[in-house]
Amino acid sequence: MSEERPFAIDLGRLKTREKPSDAASLRAADERAAGLGFVEREPQGKRGRKPSPRTDQVHAKVLPPIATEIAAEARRRGVVQGVLIEEMWQLYKDKSGI
Amino acid sequence: MPVIVIASPKGGAGKSTTAVLLGTELAHAGAPVTMLDCDPNRSLTLWSQRGTVPAGIEVLSGVTEAEIVRTIKPLDQDGQVVIVDLEGVASRLVSRAISQADLVITPMRATTLDATIGARALALIAEEEETLDRRIPHAVVFTMTKGVRSKQHVGIEHSLRRQGVDLIEPALMERVAFSALFEFGGDLRSMPPQGNMEAAIGNAAGFAQAVYGRLVGEPGR
C-alpha cells in the first residue's frame, strides 16, 4: 500500500490546555456524573481479614487486650497464633471431658 | 498534548475501531500517539498484540478509574496525542476521562438505539462543562454506515444537527478492512488486502484529518 501521507500534522499546533484535576473538581464532576447514572463500576477489593495461609480460615476475633497477649506469646515462641488456639482448645477439651 | 476521549455508554458502537483508525492514521501523518486501553475487554491491547504496533504509537493497557487522571497528566504535553478508549458503559471512569479531554468523540451507529444511548454521553459532557467551568469540545461520528444512507440515518443526522451537535465527516463506513484490524493488528497499510483498501484508507485518513482539524481549531480542514 502507498506510504504517501494523505495529510501531514504540524506538531507545533498540537497544544495542550489546562484542565482541572484537583480532588474537589473531580469530586464535583463525579457527583454530577452519578446523577446521570455514570457511577463507580469497578470491582471492589475484598474487604476484611485475609484467610490464614496455614488453615485457609479467617481467625475468630477476640478483645484487643487478649489479642495483644496472644500475639506476644506467639511471637515469643515463634509460632503462629493458631497454634496457641489449638493448644487452648485441647486444654479446654481435656478440662471439659469432650 | 491533545487528549481525545472516545466515549459512548453504548456497547458495539465502534469505539475501539474508531480509536485504532484514528491512532494509526494520526501516527501515519506524523504525530506521536499514546493509546490508553481503559476497556476491561482489552480491545486495544488485543489489537496491539495481533501484529506490529505501527511506529509512533504506544499502547498502555488496563488503565482503571483510580489511575486515569494521573495516567493522562504526565502525557498531556504539546506536540503529541493521547487517545482514550473506554468501555461501553456509563461509569465514573468515563466521566473522569471526559474531565481531561480536549476533544470527546462519540461513535454512533445510525440507529435510534445508538443515538438514544449515545445522547447520554453528550448530556454528561454538558454537565461536566458546567461543573468544571470549561468548554469540552465534542463531536459525533457515525460508524458502520452504508453507501446509501437510510431514512433513519438521515433523520438522526438532522436531529443532531438541529441540536447543534458537531458531526464529523466523513463518517466511518462499514468496511471489511476496519474490522480486520483486530485480526491482523498493525494498520490499514500493513495488513493483507481486505476489500477495497484504497477506499478504506481514504475513509480513515479523511476522518483523522477532520479530527486533526478540530484539534487545531479548523473544523473544516
PDB file of C-alpha atoms in Angstrom:
ATOM      1  CA  MET A   1       0.000   0.000   0.000  1.00  0.00           C
ATOM      2  CA  SER A   2       1.055   3.585  -0.570  1.00  0.00           C
ATOM      3  CA  GLU A   3       3.300   5.186   2.037  1.00  0.00           C
ATOM      4  CA  GLU A   4       2.270   8.629   0.834  1.00  0.00           C
ATOM      5  CA  ARG A   5       0.754  10.719   3.616  1.00  0.00           C
ATOM      6  CA  PRO A   6      -2.820  11.792   2.874  1.00  0.00           C
ATOM      7  CA  PHE A   7      -2.217  14.744   5.198  1.00  0.00           C
ATOM      8  CA  ALA A   8       0.582  15.936   7.451  1.00  0.00           C
ATOM      9  CA  ILE A   9       0.405  17.029  11.064  1.00  0.00           C
ATOM     10  CA  ASP A  10       2.070  20.192  12.296  1.00  0.00           C
ATOM     11  CA  LEU A  11       3.179  19.117  15.773  1.00  0.00           C
ATOM     12  CA  GLY A  12       3.721  22.732  16.782  1.00  0.00           C
ATOM     13  CA  ARG A  13      -0.027  23.275  16.525  1.00  0.00           C
ATOM     14  CA  LEU A  14      -0.950  20.433  18.875  1.00  0.00           C
ATOM     15  CA  LYS A  15      -1.195  22.380  22.104  1.00  0.00           C
ATOM     16  CA  THR A  16      -2.219  21.125  25.495  1.00  0.00           C
ATOM     17  CA  ARG A  17      -4.816  23.009  27.502  1.00  0.00           C
ATOM     18  CA  GLU A  18      -5.115  23.382  31.258  1.00  0.00           C
ATOM     19  CA  LYS A  19      -7.685  21.034  32.800  1.00  0.00           C
ATOM     20  CA  PRO A  20      -8.743  20.961  36.439  1.00  0.00           C
ATOM     21  CA  SER A  21      -7.633  17.752  38.138  1.00  0.00           C
ATOM     22  CA  ASP A  22      -7.728  18.714  41.816  1.00  0.00           C
ATOM     23  CA  ALA A  23      -9.684  16.480  44.177  1.00  0.00           C
ATOM     24  CA  ALA A  24     -12.507  18.983  44.685  1.00  0.00           C
ATOM     25  CA  SER A  25     -13.116  19.420  40.941  1.00  0.00           C
ATOM     26  CA  LEU A  26     -13.078  15.673  40.314  1.00  0.00           C
ATOM     27  CA  ARG A  27     -15.405  15.060  43.263  1.00  0.00           C
ATOM     28  CA  ALA A  28     -17.843  17.660  41.936  1.00  0.00           C
ATOM     29  CA  ALA A  29     -17.695  16.113  38.449  1.00  0.00           C
ATOM     30  CA  ASP A  30     -18.188  12.622  39.930  1.00  0.00           C
ATOM     31  CA  GLU A  31     -21.313  13.798  41.756  1.00  0.00           C
ATOM     32  CA  ARG A  32     -22.842  15.369  38.655  1.00  0.00           C
ATOM     33  CA  ALA A  33     -21.965  12.281  36.605  1.00  0.00           C
ATOM     34  CA  ALA A  34     -23.579   9.998  39.210  1.00  0.00           C
ATOM     35  CA  GLY A  35     -26.811  11.945  38.746  1.00  0.00           C
ATOM     36  CA  LEU A  36     -26.790  10.797  35.109  1.00  0.00           C
ATOM     37  CA  GLY A  37     -26.045   7.187  36.032  1.00  0.00           C
ATOM     38  CA  PHE A  38     -22.278   7.346  35.437  1.00  0.00           C
ATOM     39  CA  VAL A  39     -21.301   5.642  38.682  1.00  0.00           C
ATOM     40  CA  GLU A  40     -18.388   3.654  40.052  1.00  0.00           C
ATOM     41  CA  ARG A  41     -18.459   0.223  38.406  1.00  0.00           C
ATOM     42  CA  GLU A  42     -15.043  -1.229  39.072  1.00  0.00           C
ATOM     43  CA  PRO A  43     -14.959  -4.373  41.194  1.00  0.00           C
ATOM     44  CA  GLN A  44     -14.122  -3.595  44.791  1.00  0.00           C
ATOM     45  CA  GLY A  45     -11.303  -5.392  46.558  1.00  0.00           C
ATOM     46  CA  LYS A  46     -12.452  -7.998  49.064  1.00  0.00           C
ATOM     47  CA  ARG A  47     -12.765  -6.345  52.440  1.00  0.00           C
ATOM     48  CA  GLY A  48     -11.851  -7.797  55.793  1.00  0.00           C
ATOM     49  CA  ARG A  49      -9.140 -10.027  57.069  1.00  0.00           C
ATOM     50  CA  LYS A  50      -7.402 -12.384  54.636  1.00  0.00           C
ATOM     51  CA  PRO A  51      -7.718 -16.149  55.319  1.00  0.00           C
ATOM     52  CA  SER A  52      -4.787 -17.782  57.070  1.00  0.00           C
ATOM     53  CA  PRO A  53      -2.260 -19.293  54.631  1.00  0.00           C
ATOM     54  CA  ARG A  54      -1.861 -22.215  57.096  1.00  0.00           C
ATOM     55  CA  THR A  55      -5.513 -23.131  57.628  1.00  0.00           C
ATOM     56  CA  ASP A  56      -7.229 -21.108  54.864  1.00  0.00           C
ATOM     57  CA  GLN A  57      -9.611 -19.847  57.525  1.00  0.00           C
ATOM     58  CA  VAL A  58     -10.369 -16.417  58.907  1.00  0.00           C
ATOM     59  CA  HIS A  59      -9.486 -16.411  62.609  1.00  0.00           C
ATOM     60  CA  ALA A  60     -12.052 -15.523  65.216  1.00  0.00           C
ATOM     61  CA  LYS A  61     -11.662 -12.091  66.743  1.00  0.00           C
ATOM     62  CA  VAL A  62     -11.017 -11.597  70.479  1.00  0.00           C
ATOM     63  CA  LEU A  63     -10.937  -8.469  72.640  1.00  0.00           C
ATOM     64  CA  PRO A  64      -7.940  -6.210  71.934  1.00  0.00           C
ATOM     65  CA  PRO A  65      -6.003  -6.776  75.220  1.00  0.00           C
ATOM     66  CA  ILE A  66      -6.325 -10.566  74.821  1.00  0.00           C
ATOM     67  CA  ALA A  67      -5.299 -10.350  71.186  1.00  0.00           C
ATOM     68  CA  THR A  68      -2.179  -8.427  72.247  1.00  0.00           C
ATOM     69  CA  GLU A  69      -1.262 -11.057  74.836  1.00  0.00           C
ATOM     70  CA  ILE A  70      -1.815 -13.955  72.428  1.00  0.00           C
ATOM     71  CA  ALA A  71       0.232 -12.213  69.755  1.00  0.00           C
ATOM     72  CA  ALA A  72       3.091 -11.541  72.189  1.00  0.00           C
ATOM     73  CA  GLU A  73       3.159 -15.170  73.366  1.00  0.00           C
ATOM     74  CA  ALA A  74       3.081 -16.473  69.777  1.00  0.00           C
ATOM     75  CA  ARG A  75       5.976 -14.180  68.865  1.00  0.00           C
ATOM     76  CA  ARG A  76       7.940 -15.328  71.927  1.00  0.00           C
ATOM     77  CA  ARG A  77       7.515 -18.995  70.958  1.00  0.00           C
ATOM     78  CA  GLY A  78       7.949 -18.386  67.244  1.00  0.00           C
ATOM     79  CA  VAL A  79       4.627 -19.932  66.249  1.00  0.00           C
ATOM     80  CA  VAL A  80       1.504 -18.557  64.609  1.00  0.00           C
ATOM     81  CA  GLN A  81      -1.394 -17.635  66.879  1.00  0.00           C
ATOM     82  CA  GLY A  82      -3.474 -20.519  65.588  1.00  0.00           C
ATOM     83  CA  VAL A  83      -1.059 -22.973  67.217  1.00  0.00           C
ATOM     84  CA  LEU A  84      -1.789 -21.391  70.634  1.00  0.00           C
ATOM     85  CA  ILE A  85      -5.544 -21.543  69.986  1.00  0.00           C
ATOM     86  CA  GLU A  86      -5.261 -25.238  69.069  1.00  0.00           C
ATOM     87  CA  GLU A  87      -3.413 -25.872  72.331  1.00  0.00           C
ATOM     88  CA  MET A  88      -6.048 -23.889  74.254  1.00  0.00           C
ATOM     89  CA  TRP A  89      -8.788 -25.945  72.604  1.00  0.00           C
ATOM     90  CA  GLN A  90      -7.026 -29.158  73.585  1.00  0.00           C
ATOM     91  CA  LEU A  91      -6.812 -27.915  77.192  1.00  0.00           C
ATOM     92  CA  TYR A  92     -10.490 -26.958  77.094  1.00  0.00           C
ATOM     93  CA  LYS A  93     -11.450 -30.390  75.749  1.00  0.00           C
ATOM     94  CA  ASP A  94      -9.347 -32.121  78.436  1.00  0.00           C
ATOM     95  CA  LYS A  95     -10.914 -29.978  81.155  1.00  0.00           C
ATOM     96  CA  SER A  96     -14.465 -30.409  79.867  1.00  0.00           C
ATOM     97  CA  GLY A  97     -14.179 -34.104  79.083  1.00  0.00           C
ATOM     98  CA  ILE A  98     -15.136 -33.589  75.440  1.00  0.00           C
TER      99      ILE A  98
ATOM    100  CA  MET B   1      -0.864  17.083  24.139  1.00  0.00           C
ATOM    101  CA  PRO B   2      -4.442  16.938  22.947  1.00  0.00           C
ATOM    102  CA  VAL B   3      -6.378  14.262  24.781  1.00  0.00           C
ATOM    103  CA  ILE B   4      -9.056  12.628  22.641  1.00  0.00           C
ATOM    104  CA  VAL B   5     -11.595  10.551  24.548  1.00  0.00           C
ATOM    105  CA  ILE B   6     -13.690   8.035  22.632  1.00  0.00           C
ATOM    106  CA  ALA B   7     -16.853   7.733  24.704  1.00  0.00           C
ATOM    107  CA  SER B   8     -20.283   6.219  24.416  1.00  0.00           C
ATOM    108  CA  PRO B   9     -22.149   4.251  27.077  1.00  0.00           C
ATOM    109  CA  LYS B  10     -23.490   2.059  24.245  1.00  0.00           C
ATOM    110  CA  GLY B  11     -21.576  -1.144  23.576  1.00  0.00           C
ATOM    111  CA  GLY B  12     -20.866  -2.104  19.967  1.00  0.00           C
ATOM    112  CA  ALA B  13     -20.937   1.492  18.710  1.00  0.00           C
ATOM    113  CA  GLY B  14     -17.455   1.176  17.208  1.00  0.00           C
ATOM    114  CA  LYS B  15     -15.374   2.890  19.893  1.00  0.00           C
ATOM    115  CA  SER B  16     -12.297   0.652  19.665  1.00  0.00           C
ATOM    116  CA  THR B  17     -12.358   0.599  15.857  1.00  0.00           C
ATOM    117  CA  THR B  18     -12.609   4.386  15.862  1.00  0.00           C
ATOM    118  CA  ALA B  19      -9.711   4.600  18.342  1.00  0.00           C
ATOM    119  CA  VAL B  20      -7.452   2.316  16.284  1.00  0.00           C
ATOM    120  CA  LEU B  21      -8.266   4.027  12.980  1.00  0.00           C
ATOM    121  CA  LEU B  22      -7.691   7.456  14.486  1.00  0.00           C
ATOM    122  CA  GLY B  23      -4.486   6.473  16.286  1.00  0.00           C
ATOM    123  CA  THR B  24      -2.923   4.723  13.311  1.00  0.00           C
ATOM    124  CA  GLU B  25      -3.855   7.489  10.852  1.00  0.00           C
ATOM    125  CA  LEU B  26      -2.610  10.292  13.120  1.00  0.00           C
ATOM    126  CA  ALA B  27       0.632   8.349  13.667  1.00  0.00           C
ATOM    127  CA  HIS B  28       0.963   7.846   9.906  1.00  0.00           C
ATOM    128  CA  ALA B  29       0.535  11.608   9.459  1.00  0.00           C
ATOM    129  CA  GLY B  30       3.440  12.195  11.838  1.00  0.00           C
ATOM    130  CA  ALA B  31       2.004  12.545  15.349  1.00  0.00           C
ATOM    131  CA  PRO B  32       3.351  10.607  18.328  1.00  0.00           C
ATOM    132  CA  VAL B  33       0.295   8.819  19.733  1.00  0.00           C
ATOM    133  CA  THR B  34      -0.309   7.193  23.113  1.00  0.00           C
ATOM    134  CA  MET B  35      -3.394   4.999  23.291  1.00  0.00           C
ATOM    135  CA  LEU B  36      -4.920   4.212  26.671  1.00  0.00           C
ATOM    136  CA  ASP B  37      -6.928   0.992  26.855  1.00  0.00           C
ATOM    137  CA  CYS B  38      -9.466   1.563  29.630  1.00  0.00           C
ATOM    138  CA  ASP B  39     -11.849  -1.163  28.449  1.00  0.00           C
ATOM    139  CA  PRO B  40     -11.881  -4.352  30.559  1.00  0.00           C
ATOM    140  CA  ASN B  41     -12.468  -6.221  27.283  1.00  0.00           C
ATOM    141  CA  ARG B  42      -8.947  -5.044  26.306  1.00  0.00           C
ATOM    142  CA  SER B  43      -9.809  -4.480  22.644  1.00  0.00           C
ATOM    143  CA  LEU B  44      -6.883  -2.101  22.028  1.00  0.00           C
ATOM    144  CA  THR B  45      -4.489  -4.423  23.813  1.00  0.00           C
ATOM    145  CA  LEU B  46      -5.663  -7.365  21.701  1.00  0.00           C
ATOM    146  CA  TRP B  47      -5.154  -5.254  18.566  1.00  0.00           C
ATOM    147  CA  SER B  48      -1.644  -4.295  19.708  1.00  0.00           C
ATOM    148  CA  GLN B  49      -0.761  -7.947  20.307  1.00  0.00           C
ATOM    149  CA  ARG B  50      -2.040  -9.142  16.928  1.00  0.00           C
ATOM    150  CA  GLY B  51       0.733  -7.574  14.880  1.00  0.00           C
ATOM    151  CA  THR B  52       3.475  -4.991  14.986  1.00  0.00           C
ATOM    152  CA  VAL B  53       2.320  -1.776  16.580  1.00  0.00           C
ATOM    153  CA  PRO B  54       2.914   0.981  13.997  1.00  0.00           C
ATOM    154  CA  ALA B  55       5.813   3.385  14.584  1.00  0.00           C
ATOM    155  CA  GLY B  56       4.953   6.337  16.779  1.00  0.00           C
ATOM    156  CA  ILE B  57       2.262   4.521  18.762  1.00  0.00           C
ATOM    157  CA  GLU B  58       2.427   3.363  22.363  1.00  0.00           C
ATOM    158  CA  VAL B  59      -0.399   1.391  23.973  1.00  0.00           C
ATOM    159  CA  LEU B  60      -0.965   1.470  27.739  1.00  0.00           C
ATOM    160  CA  SER B  61      -3.290  -1.274  28.967  1.00  0.00           C
ATOM    161  CA  GLY B  62      -5.607  -1.777  31.895  1.00  0.00           C
ATOM    162  CA  VAL B  63      -5.968   1.842  32.969  1.00  0.00           C
ATOM    163  CA  THR B  64      -8.547   1.995  35.771  1.00  0.00           C
ATOM    164  CA  GLU B  65     -10.835   4.636  37.204  1.00  0.00           C
ATOM    165  CA  ALA B  66      -8.389   5.377  40.034  1.00  0.00           C
ATOM    166  CA  GLU B  67      -5.468   5.730  37.609  1.00  0.00           C
ATOM    167  CA  ILE B  68      -6.986   7.527  34.632  1.00  0.00           C
ATOM    168  CA  VAL B  69      -6.322  11.148  35.648  1.00  0.00           C
ATOM    169  CA  ARG B  70      -2.805  10.536  36.919  1.00  0.00           C
ATOM    170  CA  THR B  71      -2.015   8.452  33.818  1.00  0.00           C
ATOM    171  CA  ILE B  72      -3.138  11.204  31.449  1.00  0.00           C
ATOM    172  CA  LYS B  73      -1.478  14.104  33.303  1.00  0.00           C
ATOM    173  CA  PRO B  74       2.206  13.370  32.535  1.00  0.00           C
ATOM    174  CA  LEU B  75       1.328  12.528  28.905  1.00  0.00           C
ATOM    175  CA  ASP B  76      -0.616  15.760  28.447  1.00  0.00           C
ATOM    176  CA  GLN B  77       2.106  17.786  26.696  1.00  0.00           C
ATOM    177  CA  ASP B  78       2.372  19.785  23.484  1.00  0.00           C
ATOM    178  CA  GLY B  79       3.071  18.045  20.192  1.00  0.00           C
ATOM    179  CA  GLN B  80       1.586  14.635  20.903  1.00  0.00           C
ATOM    180  CA  VAL B  81      -1.800  12.955  21.014  1.00  0.00           C
ATOM    181  CA  VAL B  82      -3.426  10.774  23.671  1.00  0.00           C
ATOM    182  CA  ILE B  83      -6.392   8.620  22.662  1.00  0.00           C
ATOM    183  CA  VAL B  84      -8.519   7.118  25.428  1.00  0.00           C
ATOM    184  CA  ASP B  85     -10.663   4.089  24.569  1.00  0.00           C
ATOM    185  CA  LEU B  86     -13.412   3.396  27.105  1.00  0.00           C
ATOM    186  CA  GLU B  87     -15.782   0.558  27.887  1.00  0.00           C
ATOM    187  CA  GLY B  88     -19.338   0.887  26.575  1.00  0.00           C
ATOM    188  CA  VAL B  89     -20.936   1.522  29.963  1.00  0.00           C
ATOM    189  CA  ALA B  90     -21.998   4.532  31.989  1.00  0.00           C
ATOM    190  CA  SER B  91     -19.235   4.642  34.580  1.00  0.00           C
ATOM    191  CA  ARG B  92     -17.226   7.062  36.659  1.00  0.00           C
ATOM    192  CA  LEU B  93     -14.204   6.128  34.551  1.00  0.00           C
ATOM    193  CA  VAL B  94     -15.979   7.671  31.555  1.00  0.00           C
ATOM    194  CA  SER B  95     -16.740  10.900  33.410  1.00  0.00           C
ATOM    195  CA  ARG B  96     -13.171  11.205  34.723  1.00  0.00           C
ATOM    196  CA  ALA B  97     -11.695  10.656  31.270  1.00  0.00           C
ATOM    197  CA  ILE B  98     -14.024  13.301  29.833  1.00  0.00           C
ATOM    198  CA  SER B  99     -12.881  15.729  32.535  1.00  0.00           C
ATOM    199  CA  GLN B 100      -9.365  15.580  31.000  1.00  0.00           C
ATOM    200  CA  ALA B 101     -10.422  15.706  27.337  1.00  0.00           C
ATOM    201  CA  ASP B 102      -9.535  18.264  24.676  1.00  0.00           C
ATOM    202  CA  LEU B 103     -11.993  16.532  22.367  1.00  0.00           C
ATOM    203  CA  VAL B 104     -14.630  13.872  23.048  1.00  0.00           C
ATOM    204  CA  ILE B 105     -15.698  11.749  20.095  1.00  0.00           C
ATOM    205  CA  THR B 106     -18.901   9.736  20.409  1.00  0.00           C
ATOM    206  CA  PRO B 107     -19.090   6.987  17.790  1.00  0.00           C
ATOM    207  CA  MET B 108     -22.669   6.149  16.935  1.00  0.00           C
ATOM    208  CA  ARG B 109     -24.284   3.728  14.534  1.00  0.00           C
ATOM    209  CA  ALA B 110     -27.151   5.352  12.691  1.00  0.00           C
ATOM    210  CA  THR B 111     -29.821   3.631  14.739  1.00  0.00           C
ATOM    211  CA  THR B 112     -32.341   5.064  17.161  1.00  0.00           C
ATOM    212  CA  LEU B 113     -30.949   2.932  19.997  1.00  0.00           C
ATOM    213  CA  ASP B 114     -27.363   4.115  19.444  1.00  0.00           C
ATOM    214  CA  ALA B 115     -28.498   7.716  19.164  1.00  0.00           C
ATOM    215  CA  THR B 116     -30.610   7.497  22.323  1.00  0.00           C
ATOM    216  CA  ILE B 117     -27.865   5.929  24.431  1.00  0.00           C
ATOM    217  CA  GLY B 118     -25.111   7.997  22.794  1.00  0.00           C
ATOM    218  CA  ALA B 119     -27.033  11.116  23.783  1.00  0.00           C
ATOM    219  CA  ARG B 120     -26.262  10.257  27.416  1.00  0.00           C
ATOM    220  CA  ALA B 121     -22.581  10.902  26.695  1.00  0.00           C
ATOM    221  CA  LEU B 122     -23.483  14.300  25.262  1.00  0.00           C
ATOM    222  CA  ALA B 123     -25.560  15.083  28.365  1.00  0.00           C
ATOM    223  CA  LEU B 124     -22.627  14.087  30.579  1.00  0.00           C
ATOM    224  CA  ILE B 125     -20.276  16.395  28.672  1.00  0.00           C
ATOM    225  CA  ALA B 126     -22.700  19.286  29.156  1.00  0.00           C
ATOM    226  CA  GLU B 127     -22.829  18.588  32.912  1.00  0.00           C
ATOM    227  CA  GLU B 128     -19.035  18.415  33.155  1.00  0.00           C
ATOM    228  CA  GLU B 129     -18.605  21.635  31.211  1.00  0.00           C
ATOM    229  CA  GLU B 130     -20.800  23.369  33.753  1.00  0.00           C
ATOM    230  CA  THR B 131     -19.174  21.737  36.774  1.00  0.00           C
ATOM    231  CA  LEU B 132     -15.577  22.259  35.661  1.00  0.00           C
ATOM    232  CA  ASP B 133     -16.285  25.661  34.122  1.00  0.00           C
ATOM    233  CA  ARG B 134     -14.514  24.877  30.872  1.00  0.00           C
ATOM    234  CA  ARG B 135     -15.608  24.093  27.339  1.00  0.00           C
ATOM    235  CA  ILE B 136     -15.132  20.451  26.337  1.00  0.00           C
ATOM    236  CA  PRO B 137     -15.238  20.209  22.534  1.00  0.00           C
ATOM    237  CA  HIS B 138     -17.144  17.151  21.390  1.00  0.00           C
ATOM    238  CA  ALA B 139     -18.333  15.594  18.169  1.00  0.00           C
ATOM    239  CA  VAL B 140     -20.230  12.566  16.919  1.00  0.00           C
ATOM    240  CA  VAL B 141     -19.010  10.248  14.184  1.00  0.00           C
ATOM    241  CA  PHE B 142     -21.390   7.813  12.545  1.00  0.00           C
ATOM    242  CA  THR B 143     -19.893   4.340  12.280  1.00  0.00           C
ATOM    243  CA  MET B 144     -20.623   1.280  10.170  1.00  0.00           C
ATOM    244  CA  THR B 145     -22.532   3.431   7.688  1.00  0.00           C
ATOM    245  CA  LYS B 146     -23.661   2.116   4.302  1.00  0.00           C
ATOM    246  CA  GLY B 147     -23.080   3.596   0.873  1.00  0.00           C
ATOM    247  CA  VAL B 148     -26.719   4.672   0.744  1.00  0.00           C
ATOM    248  CA  ARG B 149     -27.979   6.382   3.877  1.00  0.00           C
ATOM    249  CA  SER B 150     -31.205   5.007   5.321  1.00  0.00           C
ATOM    250  CA  LYS B 151     -34.148   7.240   6.223  1.00  0.00           C
ATOM    251  CA  GLN B 152     -33.386   6.529   9.859  1.00  0.00           C
ATOM    252  CA  HIS B 153     -29.776   7.669   9.397  1.00  0.00           C
ATOM    253  CA  VAL B 154     -30.844  10.884   7.680  1.00  0.00           C
ATOM    254  CA  GLY B 155     -33.438  11.559  10.387  1.00  0.00           C
ATOM    255  CA  ILE B 156     -30.957  11.061  13.236  1.00  0.00           C
ATOM    256  CA  GLU B 157     -28.399  13.213  11.460  1.00  0.00           C
ATOM    257  CA  HIS B 158     -30.890  16.068  11.002  1.00  0.00           C
ATOM    258  CA  SER B 159     -31.987  15.776  14.615  1.00  0.00           C
ATOM    259  CA  LEU B 160     -28.388  16.002  15.906  1.00  0.00           C
ATOM    260  CA  ARG B 161     -27.588  18.931  13.634  1.00  0.00           C
ATOM    261  CA  ARG B 162     -30.701  20.763  14.852  1.00  0.00           C
ATOM    262  CA  GLN B 163     -29.390  20.325  18.411  1.00  0.00           C
ATOM    263  CA  GLY B 164     -26.091  21.876  17.394  1.00  0.00           C
ATOM    264  CA  VAL B 165     -24.100  18.635  17.626  1.00  0.00           C
ATOM    265  CA  ASP B 166     -20.859  18.644  15.638  1.00  0.00           C
ATOM    266  CA  LEU B 167     -20.899  15.710  13.180  1.00  0.00           C
ATOM    267  CA  ILE B 168     -17.554  14.529  11.849  1.00  0.00           C
ATOM    268  CA  GLU B 169     -17.410  13.966   8.100  1.00  0.00           C
ATOM    269  CA  PRO B 170     -16.578  11.594   6.617  1.00  0.00           C
ATOM    270  CA  ALA B 171     -18.449   9.003   8.666  1.00  0.00           C
ATOM    271  CA  LEU B 172     -16.700   5.662   9.130  1.00  0.00           C
ATOM    272  CA  MET B 173     -18.272   3.230   6.706  1.00  0.00           C
ATOM    273  CA  GLU B 174     -18.821  -0.462   7.297  1.00  0.00           C
ATOM    274  CA  ARG B 175     -15.660  -1.954   5.797  1.00  0.00           C
ATOM    275  CA  VAL B 176     -14.048  -5.368   5.980  1.00  0.00           C
ATOM    276  CA  ALA B 177     -10.650  -3.715   6.397  1.00  0.00           C
ATOM    277  CA  PHE B 178     -11.748  -1.873   9.519  1.00  0.00           C
ATOM    278  CA  SER B 179     -12.890  -4.988  11.347  1.00  0.00           C
ATOM    279  CA  ALA B 180      -9.832  -6.891  10.043  1.00  0.00           C
ATOM    280  CA  LEU B 181      -7.581  -4.564  12.058  1.00  0.00           C
ATOM    281  CA  PHE B 182      -8.404  -6.721  15.080  1.00  0.00           C
ATOM    282  CA  GLU B 183      -7.466  -9.857  13.151  1.00  0.00           C
ATOM    283  CA  PHE B 184      -4.136  -8.690  11.746  1.00  0.00           C
ATOM    284  CA  GLY B 185      -3.114  -5.822  14.043  1.00  0.00           C
ATOM    285  CA  GLY B 186      -0.952  -3.028  12.645  1.00  0.00           C
ATOM    286  CA  ASP B 187      -2.656  -0.505  10.385  1.00  0.00           C
ATOM    287  CA  LEU B 188      -4.551  -0.395   7.093  1.00  0.00           C
ATOM    288  CA  ARG B 189      -1.294  -0.077   5.163  1.00  0.00           C
ATOM    289  CA  SER B 190       0.382  -3.103   6.703  1.00  0.00           C
ATOM    290  CA  MET B 191      -2.442  -5.650   6.595  1.00  0.00           C
ATOM    291  CA  PRO B 192      -3.094  -8.032   3.707  1.00  0.00           C
ATOM    292  CA  PRO B 193      -5.640  -6.509   1.304  1.00  0.00           C
ATOM    293  CA  GLN B 194      -9.220  -6.722   2.599  1.00  0.00           C
ATOM    294  CA  GLY B 195     -11.803  -5.436   0.169  1.00  0.00           C
ATOM    295  CA  ASN B 196     -11.261  -2.009  -1.338  1.00  0.00           C
ATOM    296  CA  MET B 197      -8.153  -0.887   0.591  1.00  0.00           C
ATOM    297  CA  GLU B 198      -7.751   2.455  -1.172  1.00  0.00           C
ATOM    298  CA  ALA B 199     -11.289   3.438  -0.231  1.00  0.00           C
ATOM    299  CA  ALA B 200     -10.771   2.206   3.349  1.00  0.00           C
ATOM    300  CA  ILE B 201      -7.541   4.182   3.737  1.00  0.00           C
ATOM    301  CA  GLY B 202      -9.152   7.250   2.184  1.00  0.00           C
ATOM    302  CA  ASN B 203     -12.097   6.973   4.576  1.00  0.00           C
ATOM    303  CA  ALA B 204      -9.899   6.540   7.679  1.00  0.00           C
ATOM    304  CA  ALA B 205      -7.457   9.280   6.661  1.00  0.00           C
ATOM    305  CA  GLY B 206     -10.297  11.682   5.883  1.00  0.00           C
ATOM    306  CA  PHE B 207     -11.785  11.013   9.306  1.00  0.00           C
ATOM    307  CA  ALA B 208      -8.414  11.506  11.059  1.00  0.00           C
ATOM    308  CA  GLN B 209      -7.827  14.723   9.133  1.00  0.00           C
ATOM    309  CA  ALA B 210     -11.243  16.020  10.200  1.00  0.00           C
ATOM    310  CA  VAL B 211     -10.356  15.231  13.832  1.00  0.00           C
ATOM    311  CA  TYR B 212      -6.967  16.943  13.462  1.00  0.00           C
ATOM    312  CA  GLY B 213      -8.784  19.997  12.098  1.00  0.00           C
ATOM    313  CA  ARG B 214     -10.861  20.125  15.266  1.00  0.00           C
ATOM    314  CA  LEU B 215      -7.744  19.804  17.458  1.00  0.00           C
ATOM    315  CA  VAL B 216      -6.124  22.817  15.807  1.00  0.00           C
ATOM    316  CA  GLY B 217      -9.314  24.853  15.660  1.00  0.00           C
ATOM    317  CA  GLU B 218     -10.033  24.369  11.959  1.00  0.00           C
ATOM    318  CA  PRO B 219     -13.039  22.022  11.851  1.00  0.00           C
ATOM    319  CA  GLY B 220     -13.478  22.467   8.109  1.00  0.00           C
ATOM    320  CA  ARG B 221      -9.922  21.415   7.384  1.00  0.00           C
TER     321      ARG B 221
END
